[in-house]
Amino acid sequence: MKFGSPQNPLAPRPPYDPPYDSPYGWMRWLPAVVLGLLALAGLIIAGNVVLIPLLSSLALSYLLNPVVIWFEKRGWNRASAVLLTLTAAMLFLILVLLFVVPNLWEQITVSIQHAKELFTEQRANQFITKLKQVNPRLATGLQAAFDMARKQIPQMSLGWLQGGLTQIVTFTSSLLDLLLIPFFVYYLLADYRVMMSHLERLVPPRFRTTAGTLIHQISDVLSTYVRSQLLIGFVMGALYAAGFAILRVPMAMTLGLLSGLLNFIPYLGTLIGFVLSIAFLALDGAGFARIGGVLIVFAIVQSVEGYYLTPKLLGNKLNLHPLWVIIGLVIGGNLFGLIGIILAVPFIAIAQVLLGFLEEIYQESQFYRRARTELLTGSGNPVNLGSFDTALASEPLITPASATGKAPRLIITTSEIESRLRDSSENNDPAENL
């Protein structure tokens, strides 16, 4: 056993706790990081039954909290404001389910029926006859394809309807899990201040200012992202709807708003809206001119979004690299399905703020910034450089004040140290040459 201080040599030495100015001080954060990762892994392993409703409830609570605050400022108490906000949100959802979804389903079934009418023998023969005059070999291949399509379309449509019914049954069974969301949202909103106050008390007083700044940054990024994406989605939806109406796309208003709001999911949302629009046009028997018009509409609206709406509303607050966005979408989709895809970008934004905060802590740490106070010479004698403000950097030996805006300081580079050590290897006091 090792013993303690000279005042009490028999006392056991306390466990090693690296000081804050130690190069190993960052190790004190390892237990918290490991426990956090283990807790996250446990939630994922536990299954999506509780995790997906909880994540959805947190997102909805964050979206609805400003509405609750708006009612509170007008004299409503917290519980009544939460109840009124939830009632309005559920009524809006019911209206969407009653009017938008049935119309969309009806249009899909009509389009499938119209597609069967398009692939008639008379139409196919007319097209093949014209094509034989241009390319006989291609006409022969298309003749076989038309014959196969005419036989397969009735079976495909029946399969799609059966698959749709299966999905409806699956969705209905999952509604039992989704019923948890309103209860979660209510209690999260009603007890919002109590929970935040409790979390604040758990933070050590010396870290509360830093934690408050970090939470404010995360809230600022999320609120800016959500408000901007909703506004961008509605503007793009209106532009899409206007363009689709001019081109006589079936269900122009619904498809336009859907294409705009799907912009909430980067890349994938635009692709889904584009494919749906082209599919409805093709099933409606549109020619190449109308399909080309849809391409032009998407190009114009995407240009307006990329060059005006996003820079104007988001600016540089959410400067996410496309690679990380795609990786986040893939991971979120694999882990949590559609909910994971929708929440991927907000979570990536939060991760970016946290990583920036950790990077700032690391760069301000003694491990990163401390001067090199000991250098070993070739003979093994230490060289004390504690009296110098030193740093290892690829800079000139002396940095003038005009270059840094600060007082001149001595910068010892790696190559300079090696050169001086070689020159002073035979000197008893090498620090004099440095």
C-alpha positions as semicolon CSV with decimal commas, in nm:
position;residue;x (nm);y (nm);z (nm)
1;M;0,000;0,000;0,000
2;K;0,117;0,351;-0,081
3;F;0,083;0,612;0,189
4;G;-0,008;0,977;0,189
5;S;0,149;1,312;0,272
6;P;0,456;1,374;0,491
7;Q;0,227;1,522;0,761
8;N;0,048;1,188;0,793
9;P;0,257;0,921;0,621
10;L;0,032;0,639;0,747
11;A;-0,283;0,778;0,586
12;P;-0,392;0,599;0,268
13;R;-0,339;0,798;-0,048
14;P;-0,672;0,910;-0,203
15;P;-0,775;0,772;-0,541
16;Y;-0,608;0,935;-0,837
17;D;-0,806;1,234;-0,962
18;P;-0,630;1,418;-1,244
19;P;-0,631;1,795;-1,188
20;Y;-0,806;2,024;-1,435
21;D;-0,475;2,155;-1,568
22;S;-0,347;1,801;-1,623
23;P;-0,317;1,670;-1,979
24;Y;-0,535;1,383;-1,859
25;G;-0,804;1,604;-1,706
26;W;-1,040;1,522;-1,992
27;M;-1,060;1,166;-1,860
28;R;-1,301;1,280;-1,587
29;W;-1,568;1,310;-1,860
30;L;-1,529;0,950;-1,979
31;P;-1,773;0,791;-1,729
32;A;-2,051;1,035;-1,820
33;V;-1,995;0,983;-2,194
34;V;-1,989;0,604;-2,159
35;L;-2,305;0,602;-1,944
36;G;-2,482;0,828;-2,194
37;L;-2,392;0,601;-2,484
38;L;-2,502;0,293;-2,289
39;A;-2,835;0,459;-2,205
40;L;-2,891;0,547;-2,571
41;A;-2,805;0,192;-2,679
42;G;-3,044;0,056;-2,418
43;L;-3,328;0,271;-2,550
44;I;-3,264;0,151;-2,904
45;I;-3,240;-0,214;-2,799
46;A;-3,557;-0,183;-2,589
47;G;-3,750;-0,139;-2,911
48;N;-3,945;0,122;-3,098
49;V;-4,271;0,063;-2,909
50;V;-4,193;0,329;-2,649
51;L;-3,906;0,513;-2,815
52;I;-4,092;0,624;-3,130
53;P;-4,395;0,765;-2,940
54;L;-4,157;0,935;-2,698
55;L;-3,948;1,096;-2,973
56;S;-4,263;1,200;-3,157
57;S;-4,406;1,346;-2,837
58;L;-4,090;1,545;-2,770
59;A;-4,097;1,686;-3,123
60;L;-4,467;1,776;-3,103
61;S;-4,421;1,931;-2,760
62;Y;-4,143;2,149;-2,894
63;L;-4,363;2,255;-3,188
64;L;-4,672;2,327;-2,977
65;N;-4,502;2,499;-2,683
66;P;-4,495;2,844;-2,854
67;V;-4,873;2,814;-2,911
68;V;-4,924;2,733;-2,543
69;I;-4,712;3,034;-2,444
70;W;-4,923;3,250;-2,678
71;F;-5,241;3,146;-2,495
72;E;-5,074;3,201;-2,156
73;K;-4,987;3,560;-2,247
74;R;-5,358;3,618;-2,309
75;G;-5,466;3,509;-1,962
76;W;-5,507;3,132;-1,996
77;N;-5,358;2,908;-1,730
78;R;-5,103;2,649;-1,838
79;A;-5,329;2,341;-1,819
80;S;-5,615;2,505;-2,013
81;A;-5,376;2,639;-2,276
82;V;-5,224;2,293;-2,325
83;L;-5,566;2,129;-2,353
84;L;-5,690;2,386;-2,605
85;T;-5,373;2,356;-2,814
86;L;-5,393;1,976;-2,822
87;T;-5,763;1,989;-2,916
88;A;-5,692;2,224;-3,207
89;A;-5,404;2,006;-3,328
90;M;-5,614;1,689;-3,315
91;L;-5,902;1,858;-3,501
92;F;-5,660;1,962;-3,774
93;L;-5,530;1,605;-3,800
94;I;-5,886;1,468;-3,818
95;L;-5,974;1,710;-4,099
96;V;-5,668;1,598;-4,294
97;L;-5,760;1,232;-4,248
98;L;-6,123;1,293;-4,346
99;F;-6,071;1,506;-4,655
100;V;-5,717;1,482;-4,793
101;V;-5,643;1,110;-4,752
102;P;-5,972;0,981;-4,905
103;N;-5,937;1,214;-5,204
104;L;-5,579;1,100;-5,258
105;W;-5,681;0,733;-5,234
106;E;-5,968;0,788;-5,477
107;Q;-5,734;0,954;-5,726
108;I;-5,494;0,660;-5,702
109;T;-5,767;0,406;-5,775
110;V;-5,902;0,617;-6,064
111;S;-5,551;0,648;-6,208
112;I;-5,502;0,272;-6,190
113;Q;-5,830;0,217;-6,372
114;H;-5,733;0,477;-6,631
115;A;-5,399;0,304;-6,679
116;K;-5,578;-0,018;-6,770
117;E;-5,780;0,174;-7,028
118;L;-5,465;0,323;-7,177
119;F;-5,307;-0,015;-7,246
120;T;-5,568;-0,132;-7,494
121;E;-5,487;-0,335;-7,798
122;Q;-5,602;-0,057;-8,030
123;R;-5,373;0,206;-7,876
124;A;-5,081;-0,035;-7,870
125;N;-5,126;-0,129;-8,235
126;Q;-5,145;0,237;-8,342
127;F;-4,828;0,319;-8,157
128;I;-4,644;0,012;-8,284
129;T;-4,746;0,087;-8,643
130;K;-4,600;0,437;-8,622
131;L;-4,285;0,310;-8,453
132;K;-4,222;0,042;-8,718
133;Q;-4,169;0,316;-8,971
134;V;-3,886;0,457;-8,757
135;N;-3,727;0,154;-8,587
136;P;-3,868;-0,193;-8,667
137;R;-3,651;-0,375;-8,409
138;L;-3,761;-0,146;-8,127
139;A;-4,122;-0,181;-8,240
140;T;-4,100;-0,560;-8,213
141;G;-3,963;-0,539;-7,860
142;L;-4,228;-0,292;-7,751
143;Q;-4,499;-0,513;-7,899
144;A;-4,393;-0,792;-7,664
145;A;-4,374;-0,548;-7,373
146;F;-4,724;-0,414;-7,441
147;D;-4,865;-0,766;-7,454
148;M;-4,707;-0,850;-7,120
149;A;-4,819;-0,521;-6,961
150;R;-5,179;-0,566;-7,076
151;K;-5,189;-0,903;-6,902
152;Q;-5,009;-0,794;-6,586
153;I;-5,179;-0,462;-6,507
154;P;-5,507;-0,612;-6,375
155;Q;-5,309;-0,845;-6,149
156;M;-5,080;-0,559;-6,040
157;S;-5,370;-0,330;-5,954
158;L;-5,537;-0,607;-5,752
159;G;-5,208;-0,670;-5,573
160;W;-5,168;-0,300;-5,496
161;L;-5,518;-0,281;-5,352
162;Q;-5,461;-0,590;-5,141
163;G;-5,127;-0,453;-5,025
164;G;-5,293;-0,122;-4,942
165;L;-5,555;-0,299;-4,732
166;T;-5,280;-0,490;-4,552
167;Q;-5,099;-0,166;-4,477
168;I;-5,422;-0,012;-4,345
169;V;-5,469;-0,306;-4,108
170;T;-5,107;-0,276;-3,992
171;F;-5,146;0,099;-3,944
172;T;-5,466;0,047;-3,744
173;S;-5,291;-0,194;-3,511
174;S;-5,005;0,052;-3,463
175;L;-5,258;0,321;-3,364
176;L;-5,269;0,156;-3,023
177;D;-4,909;0,263;-2,978
178;L;-4,974;0,607;-3,129
179;L;-5,248;0,668;-2,871
180;L;-4,968;0,717;-2,620
181;I;-4,853;1,031;-2,802
182;P;-5,136;1,268;-2,691
183;F;-5,084;1,169;-2,327
184;F;-4,707;1,216;-2,353
185;V;-4,750;1,553;-2,524
186;Y;-4,999;1,675;-2,263
187;Y;-4,779;1,596;-1,965
188;L;-4,464;1,721;-2,136
189;L;-4,633;2,055;-2,209
190;A;-4,816;2,085;-1,877
191;D;-4,507;2,007;-1,667
192;Y;-4,258;2,181;-1,897
193;R;-4,146;2,444;-1,645
194;V;-4,130;2,193;-1,359
195;M;-3,913;1,955;-1,561
196;M;-3,683;2,234;-1,681
197;S;-3,646;2,364;-1,325
198;H;-3,561;2,015;-1,201
199;L;-3,306;1,965;-1,477
200;E;-3,150;2,302;-1,395
201;R;-3,111;2,201;-1,030
202;L;-2,928;1,886;-1,138
203;V;-2,663;2,094;-1,316
204;P;-2,377;2,200;-1,084
205;P;-2,391;2,577;-1,016
206;R;-2,049;2,636;-1,174
207;F;-2,177;2,488;-1,503
208;R;-2,525;2,645;-1,516
209;T;-2,421;2,946;-1,723
210;T;-2,247;2,724;-1,977
211;A;-2,538;2,478;-1,985
212;G;-2,785;2,763;-2,032
213;T;-2,583;2,899;-2,323
214;L;-2,567;2,554;-2,484
215;I;-2,941;2,494;-2,443
216;H;-3,012;2,839;-2,586
217;Q;-2,798;2,761;-2,892
218;I;-2,978;2,429;-2,948
219;S;-3,320;2,591;-2,904
220;D;-3,225;2,873;-3,141
221;V;-3,111;2,629;-3,411
222;L;-3,419;2,406;-3,376
223;S;-3,672;2,690;-3,367
224;T;-3,513;2,856;-3,668
225;Y;-3,509;2,527;-3,857
226;V;-3,870;2,431;-3,779
227;R;-4,019;2,774;-3,850
228;S;-3,816;2,816;-4,167
229;Q;-3,896;2,468;-4,300
230;L;-4,268;2,510;-4,239
231;L;-4,272;2,848;-4,413
232;I;-4,054;2,720;-4,698
233;G;-4,278;2,413;-4,734
234;F;-4,598;2,617;-4,761
235;V;-4,444;2,862;-5,010
236;M;-4,309;2,578;-5,223
237;G;-4,642;2,396;-5,197
238;A;-4,826;2,702;-5,325
239;L;-4,582;2,736;-5,616
240;Y;-4,608;2,365;-5,700
241;A;-4,988;2,376;-5,682
242;A;-5,003;2,677;-5,915
243;G;-4,771;2,509;-6,167
244;F;-4,956;2,177;-6,149
245;A;-5,291;2,352;-6,198
246;I;-5,162;2,521;-6,514
247;L;-5,042;2,183;-6,644
248;R;-5,372;2,014;-6,545
249;V;-5,205;1,761;-6,316
250;P;-5,465;1,547;-6,134
251;M;-5,520;1,669;-5,776
252;A;-5,293;1,966;-5,839
253;M;-5,362;2,133;-5,502
254;T;-5,307;1,820;-5,292
255;L;-4,998;1,708;-5,484
256;G;-4,855;2,060;-5,477
257;L;-4,890;2,105;-5,101
258;L;-4,765;1,750;-5,042
259;S;-4,458;1,810;-5,260
260;G;-4,385;2,133;-5,076
261;L;-4,424;1,994;-4,724
262;L;-4,218;1,686;-4,813
263;N;-3,926;1,925;-4,857
264;F;-3,899;1,883;-4,478
265;I;-3,717;1,557;-4,565
266;P;-3,405;1,663;-4,761
267;Y;-3,358;1,509;-5,107
268;L;-3,601;1,222;-5,043
269;G;-3,903;1,450;-5,008
270;T;-3,838;1,625;-5,339
271;L;-3,788;1,289;-5,511
272;I;-4,117;1,153;-5,375
273;G;-4,309;1,461;-5,487
274;F;-4,153;1,449;-5,832
275;V;-4,225;1,077;-5,882
276;L;-4,587;1,115;-5,767
277;S;-4,647;1,408;-6,002
278;I;-4,498;1,231;-6,303
279;A;-4,685;0,910;-6,219
280;F;-5,024;1,084;-6,199
281;L;-4,956;1,267;-6,524
282;A;-4,850;0,948;-6,703
283;L;-5,155;0,759;-6,576
284;D;-5,371;1,048;-6,692
285;G;-5,242;0,998;-7,045
286;A;-5,036;1,318;-7,057
287;G;-4,797;1,379;-7,342
288;F;-4,431;1,468;-7,328
289;A;-4,513;1,841;-7,324
290;R;-4,699;1,827;-6,991
291;I;-4,439;1,595;-6,838
292;G;-4,168;1,835;-6,951
293;G;-4,371;2,116;-6,795
294;V;-4,360;1,936;-6,459
295;L;-3,982;1,911;-6,491
296;I;-3,966;2,287;-6,551
297;V;-4,193;2,356;-6,251
298;F;-3,972;2,149;-6,020
299;A;-3,658;2,316;-6,156
300;I;-3,801;2,666;-6,100
301;V;-3,935;2,596;-5,750
302;Q;-3,614;2,422;-5,640
303;S;-3,412;2,719;-5,768
304;V;-3,632;2,961;-5,574
305;E;-3,588;2,748;-5,262
306;G;-3,212;2,707;-5,298
307;Y;-3,117;3,059;-5,403
308;Y;-3,372;3,272;-5,217
309;L;-3,593;3,103;-4,953
310;T;-3,333;2,898;-4,766
311;P;-3,058;3,169;-4,760
312;K;-3,316;3,431;-4,659
313;L;-3,483;3,232;-4,380
314;L;-3,214;2,992;-4,257
315;G;-2,894;3,175;-4,347
316;N;-2,587;3,004;-4,202
317;K;-2,753;2,881;-3,882
318;L;-2,793;2,528;-4,017
319;N;-2,492;2,475;-4,238
320;L;-2,509;2,094;-4,257
321;H;-2,289;1,902;-4,495
322;P;-2,495;1,693;-4,742
323;L;-2,292;1,381;-4,659
324;W;-2,393;1,393;-4,291
325;V;-2,754;1,463;-4,385
326;I;-2,767;1,154;-4,609
327;I;-2,598;0,940;-4,342
328;G;-2,846;1,068;-4,083
329;L;-3,142;0,990;-4,309
330;V;-3,018;0,635;-4,369
331;I;-2,950;0,568;-4,000
332;G;-3,278;0,726;-3,888
333;G;-3,478;0,534;-4,146
334;N;-3,318;0,201;-4,056
335;L;-3,364;0,251;-3,681
336;F;-3,701;0,424;-3,654
337;G;-3,862;0,419;-4,001
338;L;-4,051;0,726;-4,122
339;I;-4,026;0,900;-3,784
340;G;-3,649;0,856;-3,794
341;I;-3,630;1,009;-4,142
342;I;-3,837;1,311;-4,036
343;L;-3,637;1,369;-3,716
344;A;-3,295;1,298;-3,869
345;V;-3,208;1,655;-3,968
346;P;-3,308;1,814;-3,633
347;F;-3,101;1,556;-3,446
348;I;-2,806;1,618;-3,679
349;A;-2,840;1,991;-3,607
350;I;-2,835;1,922;-3,231
351;A;-2,532;1,695;-3,274
352;Q;-2,354;1,970;-3,469
353;V;-2,410;2,219;-3,185
354;L;-2,289;1,968;-2,925
355;L;-1,981;1,874;-3,128
356;G;-1,898;2,242;-3,175
357;F;-1,930;2,292;-2,799
358;L;-1,703;1,993;-2,728
359;E;-1,452;2,117;-2,985
360;E;-1,443;2,456;-2,812
361;I;-1,387;2,290;-2,474
362;Y;-1,109;2,078;-2,620
363;Q;-0,934;2,375;-2,779
364;E;-0,956;2,570;-2,452
365;S;-0,825;2,278;-2,246
366;Q;-0,477;2,264;-2,096
367;F;-0,419;1,942;-2,286
368;Y;-0,454;2,133;-2,616
369;R;-0,308;2,472;-2,523
370;R;-0,041;2,400;-2,262
371;A;0,319;2,493;-2,342
372;R;0,579;2,224;-2,373
373;T;0,769;2,278;-2,048
374;E;1,004;1,986;-2,068
375;L;1,220;1,871;-2,355
376;L;1,461;1,584;-2,334
377;T;1,805;1,641;-2,476
378;G;2,010;1,371;-2,630
379;S;2,177;1,306;-2,292
380;G;1,839;1,273;-2,118
381;N;1,866;1,601;-1,921
382;P;1,538;1,795;-1,904
383;V;1,525;2,146;-2,044
384;N;1,293;2,379;-1,849
385;L;1,111;2,626;-2,077
386;G;0,854;2,733;-1,820
387;S;0,962;3,098;-1,831
388;F;0,869;3,126;-2,198
389;D;0,524;3,154;-2,353
390;T;0,587;2,868;-2,592
391;A;0,379;2,674;-2,839
392;L;0,446;2,415;-3,102
393;A;0,335;2,565;-3,429
394;S;0,449;2,604;-3,787
395;E;0,523;2,976;-3,746
396;P;0,834;3,195;-3,753
397;L;1,046;3,191;-3,441
398;I;0,934;3,543;-3,343
399;T;0,577;3,646;-3,421
400;P;0,554;4,029;-3,447
401;A;0,269;4,220;-3,286
402;S;0,144;4,339;-3,624
403;A;0,077;3,982;-3,732
404;T;-0,120;3,872;-3,425
405;G;-0,269;4,197;-3,296
406;K;-0,123;4,113;-2,953
407;A;0,204;4,160;-2,775
408;P;0,501;3,982;-2,938
409;R;0,561;3,634;-2,808
410;L;0,816;3,364;-2,860
411;I;0,703;3,076;-3,082
412;I;0,926;2,769;-3,082
413;T;0,855;2,540;-3,377
414;T;0,931;2,171;-3,390
415;S;1,208;2,213;-3,644
416;E;1,358;2,500;-3,442
417;I;1,357;2,290;-3,125
418;E;1,534;2,003;-3,298
419;S;1,795;2,242;-3,440
420;R;1,857;2,411;-3,105
421;L;1,877;2,079;-2,923
422;R;2,140;1,954;-3,165
423;D;2,340;2,274;-3,118
424;S;2,313;2,257;-2,740
425;S;2,371;1,885;-2,692
426;E;2,717;1,950;-2,544
427;N;2,611;2,247;-2,330
428;N;2,532;2,202;-1,960
429;D;2,249;2,457;-1,968
430;P;2,072;2,416;-2,302
431;A;1,796;2,663;-2,207
432;E;2,040;2,952;-2,251
433;N;2,068;2,878;-2,624
434;L;1,691;2,870;-2,659
